[in-house]
């Protein structure tokens, strides 16, 4: 019996704040029984996983025991033991396997997992999975990319392959030739301005931060940086506000500085997503993920995001044919983690 035939599978999407777990109980089945835990409440990922598995057990019975495990982690994966970027957890394949009694443990970047979910999200039948921004629609025959402004800023791609082989993902219900996930750290690339106002903003941020990456602006940790820079450039009082407060003041209280911050955020995100499309050749579509993007929702769709996505001079027509959409399907990273086991 191969590992691939062993069930159930435990999958997880672990960020800096929360860890979400789900279970696949049947061959070819979807991820179910999803529950979320605060990372700060547990000393380690295996402790959180054990708590989840115990919750699934029938009264009076021992915990559910997974045969295979896939953990999607909000950090770069380098080896069998990794330190989380925005939490104190260290994740070890050996420690997880020993604690849970699993035959196999796979560690993958969370955006690598999201990339593996894109072929299913791009399926014409997944009508409620993505809210499209603009008229273009995805094409699974080409590379697809995901850009995710959440706590940080993630970037990854899913590349179609001509034949099956090691590292390829072929969703059983898609009739696909297979896909390779291309993880990366594109969120830490240097952010470029598109006009004089943005140049002034980045000048302010360089004086404060030194190197200004895309994540320093286009994320939950970056939105306060952007707000302070907007206030300084516009000559307004500088307040120390978190991302949630900035969004609330812009959308509910109609605060001018916060409105300008969100407008600039959406525009610069569109420019960055367009850069990702060009760099990766993502003619299949660029998908947005992450809590910040999901909270902005209609604001993002009505913003300058799409115009700036296409504003690439001679390649404007090229980009006009590329779909952009906001992932609204719940737990897409968990689905991608399950795809990695398939």
CSV table of C-alpha atoms in Angstrom, one decimal:
chain,number,residue,atom,x,y,z
A,1,UNK,CA,0.0,0.0,0.0
A,2,UNK,CA,1.4,3.4,-1.0
A,3,UNK,CA,1.2,6.5,1.1
A,4,UNK,CA,-1.2,8.0,-1.5
A,5,UNK,CA,-3.8,5.4,-0.6
A,6,UNK,CA,-3.6,6.1,3.2
A,7,UNK,CA,-6.5,8.0,4.8
A,8,UNK,CA,-7.5,10.3,6.4
A,9,UNK,CA,-5.4,13.3,5.4
A,10,UNK,CA,-4.8,16.3,7.8
A,11,UNK,CA,-4.3,19.6,6.0
A,12,UNK,CA,-3.5,22.9,7.5
A,13,UNK,CA,-3.1,26.6,6.6
A,14,UNK,CA,-0.8,28.2,9.2
A,15,UNK,CA,-0.3,31.9,9.3
A,16,UNK,CA,1.2,34.3,11.8
A,17,UNK,CA,-2.1,34.6,13.8
A,18,UNK,CA,-4.3,31.6,13.0
A,19,UNK,CA,-4.0,28.0,12.1
A,20,UNK,CA,-6.8,26.4,10.1
A,21,UNK,CA,-7.1,22.6,10.0
A,22,UNK,CA,-9.2,20.4,7.8
A,23,UNK,CA,-9.6,16.7,7.1
A,24,UNK,CA,-9.9,14.6,3.9
A,25,UNK,CA,-11.6,11.3,4.8
A,26,UNK,CA,-12.3,9.8,1.4
A,27,UNK,CA,-10.2,9.2,-1.8
A,28,UNK,CA,-10.8,12.2,-4.1
A,29,UNK,CA,-13.0,13.9,-1.4
A,30,UNK,CA,-13.0,17.5,-0.5
A,31,UNK,CA,-11.6,19.1,2.6
A,32,UNK,CA,-14.1,19.1,5.4
A,33,UNK,CA,-14.5,19.8,9.2
A,34,UNK,CA,-12.5,23.0,9.0
A,35,UNK,CA,-11.7,24.7,12.3
A,36,UNK,CA,-9.5,27.6,13.2
A,37,UNK,CA,-7.2,28.0,16.2
A,38,UNK,CA,-5.1,31.0,17.5
A,39,UNK,CA,-1.4,30.2,17.2
A,40,UNK,CA,-0.7,32.1,20.4
A,41,UNK,CA,-2.8,29.6,22.3
A,42,UNK,CA,-0.5,26.7,21.6
A,43,UNK,CA,3.2,26.1,22.1
A,44,UNK,CA,3.7,24.3,18.7
A,45,UNK,CA,1.8,23.4,15.5
A,46,UNK,CA,1.7,19.8,16.6
A,47,UNK,CA,0.0,20.8,19.8
A,48,UNK,CA,-2.7,22.8,17.9
A,49,UNK,CA,-3.1,19.8,15.5
A,50,UNK,CA,-3.6,17.4,18.4
A,51,UNK,CA,-6.3,19.7,19.8
A,52,UNK,CA,-8.1,19.8,16.5
A,53,UNK,CA,-7.9,16.0,16.0
A,54,UNK,CA,-9.2,15.5,19.6
A,55,UNK,CA,-12.2,17.7,18.9
A,56,UNK,CA,-13.1,15.5,15.9
A,57,UNK,CA,-13.1,12.3,18.0
A,58,UNK,CA,-16.4,10.8,19.0
A,59,UNK,CA,-17.2,11.1,22.7
A,60,UNK,CA,-15.2,8.7,24.8
A,61,UNK,CA,-12.8,7.8,21.9
A,62,UNK,CA,-9.2,8.7,21.2
A,63,UNK,CA,-8.4,11.4,18.7
A,64,UNK,CA,-8.5,11.0,14.9
A,65,UNK,CA,-5.2,9.7,13.6
A,66,UNK,CA,-4.2,11.1,10.2
A,67,UNK,CA,-2.1,8.9,7.9
A,68,UNK,CA,-0.8,11.8,5.8
A,69,UNK,CA,-0.3,15.5,6.6
A,70,UNK,CA,0.2,18.6,4.5
A,71,UNK,CA,1.0,21.9,6.2
A,72,UNK,CA,0.8,25.2,4.2
A,73,UNK,CA,3.0,27.7,6.0
A,74,UNK,CA,3.3,31.4,5.8
A,75,UNK,CA,7.0,31.3,5.5
A,76,UNK,CA,9.8,30.3,3.1
A,77,UNK,CA,10.3,26.5,3.1
A,78,UNK,CA,14.0,25.5,3.2
A,79,UNK,CA,14.5,22.0,4.5
A,80,UNK,CA,12.6,19.8,7.0
A,81,UNK,CA,12.4,22.3,9.8
A,82,UNK,CA,11.4,26.0,9.3
A,83,UNK,CA,10.8,29.0,11.5
A,84,UNK,CA,7.6,30.8,11.0
A,85,UNK,CA,8.1,34.5,9.9
A,86,UNK,CA,5.4,36.1,12.0
A,87,UNK,CA,5.0,33.8,14.9
A,88,UNK,CA,7.2,31.9,17.4
A,89,UNK,CA,6.4,28.5,16.0
A,90,UNK,CA,9.1,26.3,14.5
A,91,UNK,CA,7.6,23.6,12.3
A,92,UNK,CA,9.5,20.3,12.0
A,93,UNK,CA,8.4,17.5,9.7
A,94,UNK,CA,9.9,14.9,12.2
A,95,UNK,CA,8.2,16.5,15.2
A,96,UNK,CA,4.8,16.6,13.5
A,97,UNK,CA,5.1,13.0,12.2
A,98,UNK,CA,6.1,11.7,15.6
A,99,UNK,CA,3.4,13.6,17.5
A,100,UNK,CA,0.6,12.7,15.1
A,101,UNK,CA,1.8,9.2,14.1
A,102,UNK,CA,1.6,10.1,10.4
A,103,UNK,CA,3.3,8.1,7.7
A,104,UNK,CA,4.1,11.3,5.6
A,105,UNK,CA,4.3,15.0,6.4
A,106,UNK,CA,4.6,17.6,3.6
A,107,UNK,CA,5.6,21.2,4.2
A,108,UNK,CA,4.8,23.8,1.6
A,109,UNK,CA,4.6,27.6,1.4
A,110,UNK,CA,1.0,28.9,1.9
A,111,UNK,CA,1.1,30.6,-1.5
A,112,UNK,CA,2.4,27.4,-3.1
A,113,UNK,CA,-0.7,25.8,-1.7
A,114,UNK,CA,-2.9,28.6,-3.1
A,115,UNK,CA,-1.2,28.2,-6.5
A,116,UNK,CA,-2.2,24.5,-6.5
A,117,UNK,CA,-5.8,25.5,-5.9
A,118,UNK,CA,-5.9,27.8,-8.9
A,119,UNK,CA,-6.8,25.2,-11.6
A,120,UNK,CA,-10.0,24.3,-9.6
A,121,UNK,CA,-10.8,28.0,-9.0
A,122,UNK,CA,-10.4,28.7,-12.7
A,123,UNK,CA,-12.8,26.0,-13.7
A,124,UNK,CA,-15.9,27.4,-15.4
A,125,UNK,CA,-18.1,25.4,-12.9
A,126,UNK,CA,-16.6,27.3,-9.9
A,127,UNK,CA,-18.9,30.3,-10.4
A,128,UNK,CA,-19.0,31.3,-6.7
A,129,UNK,CA,-15.3,30.8,-6.1
A,130,UNK,CA,-13.9,34.0,-7.6
A,131,UNK,CA,-15.2,37.6,-8.0
A,132,UNK,CA,-13.8,38.8,-11.3
A,133,UNK,CA,-12.5,42.3,-11.7
A,134,UNK,CA,-12.9,43.3,-15.3
A,135,UNK,CA,-14.3,41.4,-18.3
A,136,UNK,CA,-11.4,38.9,-19.0
A,137,UNK,CA,-11.8,35.4,-17.8
A,138,UNK,CA,-9.1,32.8,-16.8
A,139,UNK,CA,-7.5,30.3,-19.1
A,140,UNK,CA,-6.2,27.1,-17.5
A,141,UNK,CA,-4.0,26.4,-20.5
A,142,UNK,CA,-1.6,29.1,-19.3
A,143,UNK,CA,0.4,30.0,-16.2
A,144,UNK,CA,-1.8,31.5,-13.5
A,145,UNK,CA,-0.5,33.6,-10.6
A,146,UNK,CA,-1.8,34.5,-7.1
A,147,UNK,CA,-1.0,37.7,-5.3
A,148,UNK,CA,-2.1,37.9,-1.6
A,149,UNK,CA,-2.2,41.0,0.5
A,150,UNK,CA,-2.9,39.7,4.0
A,151,UNK,CA,-0.7,40.1,7.0
A,152,UNK,CA,2.2,40.0,4.6
A,153,UNK,CA,2.2,39.9,0.8
A,154,UNK,CA,2.5,36.5,-0.9
A,155,UNK,CA,3.2,35.7,-4.6
A,156,UNK,CA,3.2,32.3,-6.4
A,157,UNK,CA,2.3,30.8,-9.7
A,158,UNK,CA,0.8,27.6,-11.1
A,159,UNK,CA,2.4,26.4,-14.4
A,160,UNK,CA,0.7,23.8,-16.6
A,161,UNK,CA,2.9,20.9,-17.6
A,162,UNK,CA,2.8,18.8,-20.7
A,163,UNK,CA,3.2,15.5,-18.9
A,164,UNK,CA,2.8,14.0,-15.5
A,165,UNK,CA,5.7,13.4,-13.3
A,166,UNK,CA,7.3,14.2,-9.9
A,167,UNK,CA,6.0,17.4,-8.5
A,168,UNK,CA,3.0,17.7,-10.9
A,169,UNK,CA,-0.6,18.2,-9.6
A,170,UNK,CA,-3.4,16.7,-11.7
A,171,UNK,CA,-6.8,17.3,-10.1
A,172,UNK,CA,-8.8,14.2,-10.7
A,173,UNK,CA,-12.0,16.1,-11.6
A,174,UNK,CA,-10.4,18.6,-14.0
A,175,UNK,CA,-9.1,16.4,-16.9
A,176,UNK,CA,-5.9,18.4,-16.5
A,177,UNK,CA,-2.5,17.6,-17.9
A,178,UNK,CA,-0.9,18.6,-14.6
A,179,UNK,CA,0.5,21.6,-12.9
A,180,UNK,CA,3.7,22.7,-11.2
A,181,UNK,CA,3.5,25.2,-8.3
A,182,UNK,CA,6.2,27.9,-8.4
A,183,UNK,CA,6.6,29.4,-4.9
A,184,UNK,CA,8.6,32.6,-4.4
A,185,UNK,CA,9.1,35.6,-2.3
A,186,UNK,CA,7.9,38.3,-4.7
A,187,UNK,CA,6.3,40.3,-1.9
A,188,UNK,CA,9.8,41.3,-0.8
A,189,UNK,CA,10.7,42.8,-4.3
A,190,UNK,CA,11.3,46.5,-4.4
A,191,UNK,CA,8.1,48.5,-4.9
A,192,UNK,CA,8.1,50.9,-7.9
A,193,UNK,CA,6.1,54.1,-8.1
A,194,UNK,CA,3.9,54.9,-11.2
A,195,UNK,CA,3.5,58.7,-10.8
A,196,UNK,CA,5.0,61.7,-8.9
A,197,UNK,CA,2.7,61.3,-5.9
A,198,UNK,CA,3.8,57.7,-5.4
A,199,UNK,CA,7.4,58.7,-5.8
A,200,UNK,CA,7.0,61.2,-2.9
A,201,UNK,CA,5.3,58.5,-0.8
A,202,UNK,CA,8.2,56.0,-1.4
A,203,UNK,CA,10.7,58.8,-0.7
A,204,UNK,CA,9.1,59.2,2.8
A,205,UNK,CA,9.1,55.5,3.3
A,206,UNK,CA,12.7,55.1,2.3
A,207,UNK,CA,13.7,57.6,4.9
A,208,UNK,CA,11.8,55.6,7.5
A,209,UNK,CA,12.5,52.0,6.3
A,210,UNK,CA,15.5,52.0,4.0
A,211,UNK,CA,14.5,49.4,1.5
A,212,UNK,CA,10.8,49.6,0.6
A,213,UNK,CA,9.5,46.3,-0.5
A,214,UNK,CA,6.0,45.7,-1.9
A,215,UNK,CA,5.1,44.0,1.4
A,216,UNK,CA,6.1,47.2,3.3
A,217,UNK,CA,3.1,48.9,1.6
A,218,UNK,CA,0.7,46.3,0.1
A,219,UNK,CA,-0.2,44.3,3.2
A,220,UNK,CA,-1.8,44.5,6.6
A,221,UNK,CA,1.6,45.4,8.1
A,222,UNK,CA,2.2,47.8,5.3
A,223,UNK,CA,-1.1,49.8,5.3
A,224,UNK,CA,-0.1,51.8,8.4
A,225,UNK,CA,3.2,52.7,6.7
A,226,UNK,CA,1.3,53.9,3.6
A,227,UNK,CA,-1.1,55.9,5.7
A,228,UNK,CA,1.6,57.7,7.6
A,229,UNK,CA,3.3,58.5,4.3
A,230,UNK,CA,0.1,59.8,2.7
A,231,UNK,CA,-0.4,62.1,5.7
A,232,UNK,CA,3.1,63.5,5.5
A,233,UNK,CA,3.0,64.1,1.7
A,234,UNK,CA,-0.4,65.8,2.0
A,235,UNK,CA,0.6,67.8,5.0
A,236,UNK,CA,-2.0,66.2,7.3
A,237,UNK,CA,-1.6,65.3,11.0
A,238,UNK,CA,0.1,61.9,11.3
A,239,UNK,CA,-1.8,59.4,13.4
A,240,UNK,CA,-0.7,55.9,14.4
A,241,UNK,CA,-3.6,53.7,13.0
A,242,UNK,CA,-3.7,50.0,12.3
A,243,UNK,CA,-5.0,48.5,9.1
A,244,UNK,CA,-8.5,47.8,10.4
A,245,UNK,CA,-8.9,51.4,11.7
A,246,UNK,CA,-7.7,52.8,8.4
A,247,UNK,CA,-10.3,50.8,6.5
A,248,UNK,CA,-13.0,51.6,8.9
A,249,UNK,CA,-12.3,55.3,8.8
A,250,UNK,CA,-12.2,55.3,5.0
A,251,UNK,CA,-15.3,53.2,4.3
A,252,UNK,CA,-17.5,54.3,7.2
A,253,UNK,CA,-16.3,57.7,8.5
A,254,UNK,CA,-15.1,59.0,5.1
A,255,UNK,CA,-11.8,60.3,6.5
A,256,UNK,CA,-9.9,62.0,3.7
A,257,UNK,CA,-6.5,60.7,4.5
A,258,UNK,CA,-7.7,57.1,4.9
A,259,UNK,CA,-9.7,57.3,1.7
A,260,UNK,CA,-6.5,58.5,-0.1
A,261,UNK,CA,-4.6,55.6,1.6
A,262,UNK,CA,-7.0,52.9,0.3
A,263,UNK,CA,-7.2,54.5,-3.1
A,264,UNK,CA,-3.4,54.5,-3.4
A,265,UNK,CA,-3.2,51.0,-2.0
A,266,UNK,CA,-5.6,49.6,-4.6
A,267,UNK,CA,-3.8,51.4,-7.4
A,268,UNK,CA,-0.3,50.3,-6.4
A,269,UNK,CA,-1.6,46.7,-5.8
A,270,UNK,CA,-2.9,46.8,-9.4
A,271,UNK,CA,0.5,47.9,-10.7
A,272,UNK,CA,2.2,45.2,-8.7
A,273,UNK,CA,-0.2,42.5,-9.9
A,274,UNK,CA,0.4,43.6,-13.5
A,275,UNK,CA,4.2,43.3,-12.9
A,276,UNK,CA,3.6,39.8,-11.6
A,277,UNK,CA,1.6,38.9,-14.7
A,278,UNK,CA,4.4,40.2,-16.9
A,279,UNK,CA,7.2,38.6,-14.9
A,280,UNK,CA,5.5,35.2,-14.7
A,281,UNK,CA,3.8,35.2,-18.1
A,282,UNK,CA,0.6,34.6,-16.2
A,283,UNK,CA,-1.7,34.8,-19.2
A,284,UNK,CA,-4.1,32.3,-17.5
A,285,UNK,CA,-5.1,34.9,-14.9
A,286,UNK,CA,-4.0,36.7,-11.7
A,287,UNK,CA,-5.9,35.9,-8.6
A,288,UNK,CA,-6.0,37.9,-5.4
A,289,UNK,CA,-6.1,36.3,-2.0
A,290,UNK,CA,-5.5,37.4,1.6
A,291,UNK,CA,-7.6,39.0,4.2
A,292,UNK,CA,-6.9,42.6,3.2
A,293,UNK,CA,-8.1,42.0,-0.4
A,294,UNK,CA,-11.2,40.1,0.8
A,295,UNK,CA,-12.1,42.9,3.2
A,296,UNK,CA,-11.8,45.5,0.5
A,297,UNK,CA,-14.0,43.5,-1.9
A,298,UNK,CA,-16.3,46.0,-3.7
A,299,UNK,CA,-13.9,48.9,-3.0
A,300,UNK,CA,-11.1,47.0,-4.8
A,301,UNK,CA,-13.4,46.3,-7.8
A,302,UNK,CA,-14.4,49.9,-8.1
A,303,UNK,CA,-10.9,51.3,-7.6
A,304,UNK,CA,-8.0,52.0,-10.0
A,305,UNK,CA,-6.8,48.5,-9.5
A,306,UNK,CA,-7.7,47.2,-13.0
A,307,UNK,CA,-6.7,50.4,-14.8
A,308,UNK,CA,-3.3,50.2,-13.1
A,309,UNK,CA,-3.0,46.5,-13.8
A,310,UNK,CA,-3.2,47.2,-17.5
A,311,UNK,CA,-1.2,50.5,-17.5
A,312,UNK,CA,2.0,49.0,-18.9
A,313,UNK,CA,2.6,51.0,-22.0
A,314,UNK,CA,3.2,48.9,-25.1
A,315,UNK,CA,1.9,45.8,-23.2
A,316,UNK,CA,-1.5,47.3,-22.2
A,317,UNK,CA,-3.3,45.2,-24.8
A,318,UNK,CA,-1.4,42.0,-23.6
A,319,UNK,CA,-2.6,42.7,-20.0
A,320,UNK,CA,-6.1,43.6,-21.0
A,321,UNK,CA,-6.7,40.0,-22.0
A,322,UNK,CA,-5.5,38.6,-18.6
A,323,UNK,CA,-8.2,37.9,-16.0
A,324,UNK,CA,-8.0,39.4,-12.5
A,325,UNK,CA,-10.2,38.1,-9.7
A,326,UNK,CA,-10.6,38.0,-6.0
A,327,UNK,CA,-10.7,34.5,-4.4
A,328,UNK,CA,-13.8,34.3,-2.3
A,329,UNK,CA,-14.0,30.5,-2.0
A,330,UNK,CA,-13.3,29.6,1.6
A,331,UNK,CA,-10.2,27.7,2.6
A,332,UNK,CA,-8.6,27.7,-0.8
A,333,UNK,CA,-5.1,27.1,0.7
A,334,UNK,CA,-6.5,23.9,2.4
A,335,UNK,CA,-7.7,22.7,-0.9
A,336,UNK,CA,-4.3,23.4,-2.4
A,337,UNK,CA,-2.6,21.5,0.5
A,338,UNK,CA,-4.8,18.5,-0.3
A,339,UNK,CA,-3.8,18.8,-4.0
A,340,UNK,CA,-0.2,18.5,-3.0
A,341,UNK,CA,-0.9,15.1,-1.4
A,342,UNK,CA,-2.7,14.0,-4.5
